[in-house]
mmCIF file of C-alpha atoms in Angstrom:
data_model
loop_
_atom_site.group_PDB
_atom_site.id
_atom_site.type_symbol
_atom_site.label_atom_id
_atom_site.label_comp_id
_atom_site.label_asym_id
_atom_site.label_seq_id
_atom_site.Cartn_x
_atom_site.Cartn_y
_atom_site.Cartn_z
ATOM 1 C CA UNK A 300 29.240 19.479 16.817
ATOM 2 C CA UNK A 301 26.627 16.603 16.350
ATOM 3 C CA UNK A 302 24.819 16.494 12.794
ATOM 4 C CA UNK A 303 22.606 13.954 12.420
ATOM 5 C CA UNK A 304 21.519 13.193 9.243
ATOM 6 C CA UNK A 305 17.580 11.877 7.844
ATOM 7 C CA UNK A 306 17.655 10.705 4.589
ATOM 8 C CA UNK A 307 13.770 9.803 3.635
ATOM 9 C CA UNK A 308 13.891 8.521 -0.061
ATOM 10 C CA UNK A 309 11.472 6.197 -2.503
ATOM 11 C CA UNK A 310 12.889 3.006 -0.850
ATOM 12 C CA UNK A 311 14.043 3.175 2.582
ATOM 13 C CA UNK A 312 15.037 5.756 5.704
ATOM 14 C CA UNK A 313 18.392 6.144 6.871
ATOM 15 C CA UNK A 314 20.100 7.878 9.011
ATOM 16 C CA UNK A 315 23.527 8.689 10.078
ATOM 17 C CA UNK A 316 24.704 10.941 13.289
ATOM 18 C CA UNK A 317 28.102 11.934 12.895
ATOM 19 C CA UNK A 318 30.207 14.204 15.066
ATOM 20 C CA UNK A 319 32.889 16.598 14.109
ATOM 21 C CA UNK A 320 35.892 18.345 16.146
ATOM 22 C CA UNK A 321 38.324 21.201 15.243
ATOM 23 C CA UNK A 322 40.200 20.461 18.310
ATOM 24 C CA UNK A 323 42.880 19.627 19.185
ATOM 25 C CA UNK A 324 42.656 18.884 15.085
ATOM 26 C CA UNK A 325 39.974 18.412 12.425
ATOM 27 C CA UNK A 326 38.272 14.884 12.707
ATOM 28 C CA UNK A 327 35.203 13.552 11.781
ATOM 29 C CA UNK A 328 33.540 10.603 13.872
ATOM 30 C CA UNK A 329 30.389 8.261 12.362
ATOM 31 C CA UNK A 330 28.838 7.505 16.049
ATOM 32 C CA UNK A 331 25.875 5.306 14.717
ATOM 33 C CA UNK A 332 24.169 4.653 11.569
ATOM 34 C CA UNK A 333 21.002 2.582 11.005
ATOM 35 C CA UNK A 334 17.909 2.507 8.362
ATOM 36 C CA UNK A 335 14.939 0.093 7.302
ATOM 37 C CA UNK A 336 13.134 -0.431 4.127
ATOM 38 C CA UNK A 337 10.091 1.971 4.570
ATOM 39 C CA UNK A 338 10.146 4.853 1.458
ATOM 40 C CA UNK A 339 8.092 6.664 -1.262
ATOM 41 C CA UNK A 340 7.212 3.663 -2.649
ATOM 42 C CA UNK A 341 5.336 2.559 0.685
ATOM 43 C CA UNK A 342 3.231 5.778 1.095
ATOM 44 C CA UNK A 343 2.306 5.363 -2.854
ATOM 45 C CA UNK A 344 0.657 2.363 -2.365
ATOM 46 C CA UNK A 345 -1.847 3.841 0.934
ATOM 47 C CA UNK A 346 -2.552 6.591 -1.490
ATOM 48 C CA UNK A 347 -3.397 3.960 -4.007
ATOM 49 C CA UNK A 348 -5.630 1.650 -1.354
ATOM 50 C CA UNK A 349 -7.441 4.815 -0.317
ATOM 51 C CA UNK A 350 -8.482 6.349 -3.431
ATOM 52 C CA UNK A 351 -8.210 2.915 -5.851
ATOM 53 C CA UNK A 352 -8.955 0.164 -3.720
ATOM 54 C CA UNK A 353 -12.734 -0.127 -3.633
ATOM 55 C CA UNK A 354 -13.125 2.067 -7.044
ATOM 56 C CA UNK A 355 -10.681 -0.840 -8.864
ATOM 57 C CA UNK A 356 -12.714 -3.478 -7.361
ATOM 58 C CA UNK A 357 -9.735 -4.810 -5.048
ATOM 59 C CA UNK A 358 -12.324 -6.259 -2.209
ATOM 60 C CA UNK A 359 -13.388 -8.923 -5.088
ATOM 61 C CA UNK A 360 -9.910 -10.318 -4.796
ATOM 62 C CA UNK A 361 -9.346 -13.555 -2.942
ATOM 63 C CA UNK A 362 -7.399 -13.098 0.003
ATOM 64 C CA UNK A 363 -3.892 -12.836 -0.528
ATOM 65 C CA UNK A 364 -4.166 -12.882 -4.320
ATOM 66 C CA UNK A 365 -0.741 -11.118 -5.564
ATOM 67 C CA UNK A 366 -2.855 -8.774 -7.822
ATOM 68 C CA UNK A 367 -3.361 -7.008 -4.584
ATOM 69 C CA UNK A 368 -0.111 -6.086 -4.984
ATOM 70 C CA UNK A 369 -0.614 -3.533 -8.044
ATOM 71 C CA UNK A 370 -0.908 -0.914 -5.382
ATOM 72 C CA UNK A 371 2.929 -0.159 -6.101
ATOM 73 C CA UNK A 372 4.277 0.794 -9.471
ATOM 74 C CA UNK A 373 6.142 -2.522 -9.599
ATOM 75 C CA UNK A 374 3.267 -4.279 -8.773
ATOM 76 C CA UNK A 375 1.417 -2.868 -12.133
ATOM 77 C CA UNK A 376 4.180 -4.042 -14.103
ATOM 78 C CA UNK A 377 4.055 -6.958 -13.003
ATOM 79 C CA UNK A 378 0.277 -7.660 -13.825
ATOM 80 C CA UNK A 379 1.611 -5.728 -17.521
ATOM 81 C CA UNK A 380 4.139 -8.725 -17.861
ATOM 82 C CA UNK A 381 3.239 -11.648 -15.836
ATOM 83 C CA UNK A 382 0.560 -13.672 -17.807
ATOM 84 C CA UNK A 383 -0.264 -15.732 -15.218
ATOM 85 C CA UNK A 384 -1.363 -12.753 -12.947
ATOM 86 C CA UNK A 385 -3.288 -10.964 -15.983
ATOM 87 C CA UNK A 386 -5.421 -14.548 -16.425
ATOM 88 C CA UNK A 387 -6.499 -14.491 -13.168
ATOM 89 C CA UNK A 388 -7.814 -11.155 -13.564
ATOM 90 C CA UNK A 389 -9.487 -11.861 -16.573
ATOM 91 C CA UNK A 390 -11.065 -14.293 -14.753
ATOM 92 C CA UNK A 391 -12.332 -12.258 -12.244
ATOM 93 C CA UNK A 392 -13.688 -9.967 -14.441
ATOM 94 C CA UNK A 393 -15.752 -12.779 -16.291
ATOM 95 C CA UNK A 394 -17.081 -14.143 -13.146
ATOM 96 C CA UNK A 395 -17.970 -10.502 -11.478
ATOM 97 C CA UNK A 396 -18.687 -8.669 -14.435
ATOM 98 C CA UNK A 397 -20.006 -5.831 -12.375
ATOM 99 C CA UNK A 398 -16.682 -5.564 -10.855
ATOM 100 C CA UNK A 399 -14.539 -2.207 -10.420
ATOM 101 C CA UNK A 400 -11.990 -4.619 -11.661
ATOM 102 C CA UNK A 401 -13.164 -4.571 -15.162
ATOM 103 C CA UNK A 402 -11.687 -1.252 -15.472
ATOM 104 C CA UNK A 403 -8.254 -2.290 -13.957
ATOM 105 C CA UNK A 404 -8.209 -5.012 -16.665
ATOM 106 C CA UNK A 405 -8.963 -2.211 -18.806
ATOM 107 C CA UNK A 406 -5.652 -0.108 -17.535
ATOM 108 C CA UNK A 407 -3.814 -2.966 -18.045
ATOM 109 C CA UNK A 408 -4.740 -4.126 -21.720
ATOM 110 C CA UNK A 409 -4.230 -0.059 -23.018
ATOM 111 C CA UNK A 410 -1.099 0.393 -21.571
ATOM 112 C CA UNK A 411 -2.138 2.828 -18.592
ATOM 113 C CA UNK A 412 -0.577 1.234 -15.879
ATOM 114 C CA UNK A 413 2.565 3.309 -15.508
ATOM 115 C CA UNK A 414 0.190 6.335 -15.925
ATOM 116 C CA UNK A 415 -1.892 5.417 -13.245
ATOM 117 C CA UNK A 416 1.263 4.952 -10.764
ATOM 118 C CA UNK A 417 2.402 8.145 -11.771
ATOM 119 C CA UNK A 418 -1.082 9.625 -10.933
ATOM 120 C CA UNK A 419 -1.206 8.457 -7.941
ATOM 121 C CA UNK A 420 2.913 9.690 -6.658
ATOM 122 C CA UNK A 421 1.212 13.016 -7.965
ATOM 123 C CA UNK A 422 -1.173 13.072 -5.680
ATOM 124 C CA UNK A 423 0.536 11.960 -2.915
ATOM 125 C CA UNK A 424 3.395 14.906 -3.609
ATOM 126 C CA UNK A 425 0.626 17.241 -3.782
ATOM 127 C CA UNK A 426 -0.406 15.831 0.342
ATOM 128 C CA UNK A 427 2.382 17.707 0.935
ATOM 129 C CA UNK A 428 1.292 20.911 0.408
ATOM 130 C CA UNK A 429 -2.673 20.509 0.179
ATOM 131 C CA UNK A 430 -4.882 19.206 2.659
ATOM 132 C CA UNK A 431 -6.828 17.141 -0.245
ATOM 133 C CA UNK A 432 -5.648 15.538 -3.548
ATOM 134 C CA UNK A 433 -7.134 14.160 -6.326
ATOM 135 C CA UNK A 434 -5.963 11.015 -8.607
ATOM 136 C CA UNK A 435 -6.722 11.263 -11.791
ATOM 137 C CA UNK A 436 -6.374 9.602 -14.966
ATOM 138 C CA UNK A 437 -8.511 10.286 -18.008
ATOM 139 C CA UNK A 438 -8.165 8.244 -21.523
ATOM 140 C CA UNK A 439 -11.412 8.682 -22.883
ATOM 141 C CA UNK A 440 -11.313 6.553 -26.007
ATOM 142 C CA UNK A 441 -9.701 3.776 -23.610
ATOM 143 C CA UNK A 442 -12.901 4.258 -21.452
ATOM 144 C CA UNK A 443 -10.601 4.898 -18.533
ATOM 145 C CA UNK A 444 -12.189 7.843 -16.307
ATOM 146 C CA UNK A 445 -10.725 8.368 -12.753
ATOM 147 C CA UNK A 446 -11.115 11.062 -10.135
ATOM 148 C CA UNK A 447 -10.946 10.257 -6.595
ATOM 149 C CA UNK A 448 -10.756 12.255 -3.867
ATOM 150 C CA UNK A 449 -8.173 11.578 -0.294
ATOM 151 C CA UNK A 450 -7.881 13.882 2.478
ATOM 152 C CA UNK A 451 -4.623 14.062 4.192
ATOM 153 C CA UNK A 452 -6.032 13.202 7.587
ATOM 154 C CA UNK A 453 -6.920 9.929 6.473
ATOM 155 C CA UNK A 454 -3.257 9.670 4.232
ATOM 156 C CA UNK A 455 -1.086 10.295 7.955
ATOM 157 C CA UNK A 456 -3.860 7.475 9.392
ATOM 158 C CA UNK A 457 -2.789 5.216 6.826
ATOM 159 C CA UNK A 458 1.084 5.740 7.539
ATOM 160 C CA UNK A 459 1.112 5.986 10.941
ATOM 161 C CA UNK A 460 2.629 2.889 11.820
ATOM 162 C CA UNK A 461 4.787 2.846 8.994
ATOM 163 C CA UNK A 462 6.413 6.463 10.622
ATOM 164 C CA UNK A 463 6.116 4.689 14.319
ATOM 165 C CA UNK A 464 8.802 2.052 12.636
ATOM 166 C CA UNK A 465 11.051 4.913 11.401
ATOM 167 C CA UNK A 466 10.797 6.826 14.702
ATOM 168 C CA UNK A 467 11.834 4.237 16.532
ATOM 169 C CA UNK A 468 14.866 3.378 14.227
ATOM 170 C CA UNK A 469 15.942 7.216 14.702
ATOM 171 C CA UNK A 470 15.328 6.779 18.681
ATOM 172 C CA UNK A 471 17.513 3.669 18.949
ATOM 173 C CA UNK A 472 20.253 5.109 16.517
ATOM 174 C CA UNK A 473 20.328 8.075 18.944
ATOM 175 C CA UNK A 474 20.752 5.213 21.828
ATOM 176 C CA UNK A 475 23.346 3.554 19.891
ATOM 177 C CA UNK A 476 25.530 6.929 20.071
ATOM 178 C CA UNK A 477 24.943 7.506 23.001
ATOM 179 C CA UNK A 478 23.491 11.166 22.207
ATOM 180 C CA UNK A 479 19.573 12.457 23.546
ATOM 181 C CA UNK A 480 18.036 15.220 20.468
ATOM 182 C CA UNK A 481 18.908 18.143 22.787
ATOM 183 C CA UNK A 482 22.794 17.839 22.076
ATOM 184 C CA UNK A 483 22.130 17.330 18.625
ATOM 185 C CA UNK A 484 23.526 20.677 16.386
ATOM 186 C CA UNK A 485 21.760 20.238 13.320
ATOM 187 C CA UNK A 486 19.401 17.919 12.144
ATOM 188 C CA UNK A 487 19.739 17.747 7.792
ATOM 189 C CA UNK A 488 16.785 16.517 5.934
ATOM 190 C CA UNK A 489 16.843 14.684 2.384
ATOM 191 C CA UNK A 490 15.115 12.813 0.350
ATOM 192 C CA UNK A 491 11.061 13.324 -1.335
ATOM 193 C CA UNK A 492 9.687 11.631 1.710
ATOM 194 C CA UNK A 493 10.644 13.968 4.141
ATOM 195 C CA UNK A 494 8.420 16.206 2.841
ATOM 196 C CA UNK A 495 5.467 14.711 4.007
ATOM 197 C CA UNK A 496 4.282 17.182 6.787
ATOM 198 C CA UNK A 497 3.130 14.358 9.459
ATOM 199 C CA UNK A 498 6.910 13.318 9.014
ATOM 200 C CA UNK A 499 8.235 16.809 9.704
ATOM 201 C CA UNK A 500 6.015 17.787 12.372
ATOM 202 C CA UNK A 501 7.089 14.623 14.518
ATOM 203 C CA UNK A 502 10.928 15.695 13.200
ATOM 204 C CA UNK A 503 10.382 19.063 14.966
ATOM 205 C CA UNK A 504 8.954 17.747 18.089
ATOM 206 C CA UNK A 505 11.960 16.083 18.839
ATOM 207 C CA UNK A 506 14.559 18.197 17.641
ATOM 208 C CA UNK A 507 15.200 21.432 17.758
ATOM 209 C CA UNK A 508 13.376 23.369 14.994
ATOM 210 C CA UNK A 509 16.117 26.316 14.639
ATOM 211 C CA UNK A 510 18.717 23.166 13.795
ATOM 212 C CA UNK A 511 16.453 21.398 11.217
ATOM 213 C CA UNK A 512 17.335 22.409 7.509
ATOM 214 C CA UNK A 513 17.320 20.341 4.169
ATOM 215 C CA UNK A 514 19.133 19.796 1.542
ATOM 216 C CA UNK A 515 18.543 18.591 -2.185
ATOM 217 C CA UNK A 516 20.407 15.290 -2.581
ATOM 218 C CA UNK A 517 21.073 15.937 -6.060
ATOM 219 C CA UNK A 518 22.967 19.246 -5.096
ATOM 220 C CA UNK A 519 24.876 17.576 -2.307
ATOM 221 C CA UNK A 520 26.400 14.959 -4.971
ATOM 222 C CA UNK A 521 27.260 17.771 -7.435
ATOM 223 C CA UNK A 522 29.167 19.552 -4.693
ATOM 224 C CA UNK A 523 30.704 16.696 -2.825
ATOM 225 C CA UNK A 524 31.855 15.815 -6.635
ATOM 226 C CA UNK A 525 32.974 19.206 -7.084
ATOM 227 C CA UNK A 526 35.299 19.806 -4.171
ATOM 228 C CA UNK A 527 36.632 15.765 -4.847
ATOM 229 C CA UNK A 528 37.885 17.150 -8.377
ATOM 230 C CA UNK A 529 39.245 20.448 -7.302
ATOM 231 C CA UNK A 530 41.393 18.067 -4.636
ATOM 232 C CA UNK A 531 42.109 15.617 -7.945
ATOM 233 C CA UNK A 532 43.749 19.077 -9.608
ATOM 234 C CA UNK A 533 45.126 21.039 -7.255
#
């Protein structure tokens, strides 16, 4: 049979299809493999432009200012340790004291920064279930109130080219072994991001729903290492 294989994680999508025979004897063949560096991490930064962006005073930045890059989790720690970048702000916040940014700086200086990315992967997980979610982050004696609202119409908006580049990765990889979804046996999904629903519902409309399962990634390793030591000792 054909398995092909979607692994959806923080960093990147990859995917494997891999055939296997029982006859004439066992053998396993990898018939294409492929991937590209679209993850978790991406859709945590268009939950963070649509709830944070105007609240946080982002449209005060120059353009292409690298503080626009806070939006990911590295990007915060980098404003947390780069002095350079935490200047600027400053600076912005003296000349535009009126500025949403004021409470970024704020975030920043009390040590809220990893609590705010972690806020906002909350609400992004929570997409996946809910048609709304809400970020929050409230430190009263830091002055640091937050609630904002997204939908998950306008969260699938946001990604929707970023899921037209993984779609098209999976449609050449399916080129590349020469095999169309219809003679495809199972379809295994893995990995946080494939539980996005506008990422499953495009998975079904190609494949075969009755093939598609997932698996935990963290089981998978515990087993593979579990049948490699009972081989070791037997």
């Amino acid at each position: 049979g054909i398995n092909v294989a979607l692994d959806f994680g923080a960093g990147t999508f990859d995917i494997s299809i891999v055939q296997y025979r029982s006859r004439p004897r066992r053998a396993t063949e990898v018939l294409a493999t492929n991937g590209i560096a679209i993850g978790g991490d991406r859709f945590d930064c268009a939950v963070f432009k649509l709830a944070l962006h105007r609240r946080l005073g982002f449209g005060d930045l120059s353009y292409a200012d690298s503080i626009e890059d806070a939006c990911t989790t590295a990007g915060m720690l980098h404003l947390v340790r780069e002095p350079n970048a935490r200047h600027r702000l400053a600076n912005y916040v003296h000349n535009r004291p009126r500025s949403g940014l004021r409470i970024l700086k704020r975030i920043i200086e009390r040590g809220q920064a990893y609590a705010l990315s972690k806020a906002v992967e909350k609400a992004k997980i929570k997409l996946s279930k809910a048609t709304t979610a809400t970020v929050e982050l409230f430190r009263p004696d830091a002055g640091i109130n937050i609630q904002e609202e997204i939908c998950r119409d306008d969260f699938d908006e946001s990604i929707s080219d970023d899921l037209n580049q993984v779609f098209e990765v999976i449609d050449r990889t399916l080129r590349d072994a020469e095999v169309s979804p219809r003679d495809v046996d199972q379809v295994i999904l893995t990995g946080g991001s494939c539980r996005i629903p506008a990422f499953r519902r495009r998975v079904h409309s190609k494949f075969r729903s009755s093939r598609i399962s997932e698996v935990s990634v963290a089981s998978r390793v515990a087993l593979g290492l579990a049948q490699e030591a009972r081989r070791l000792w037997s």
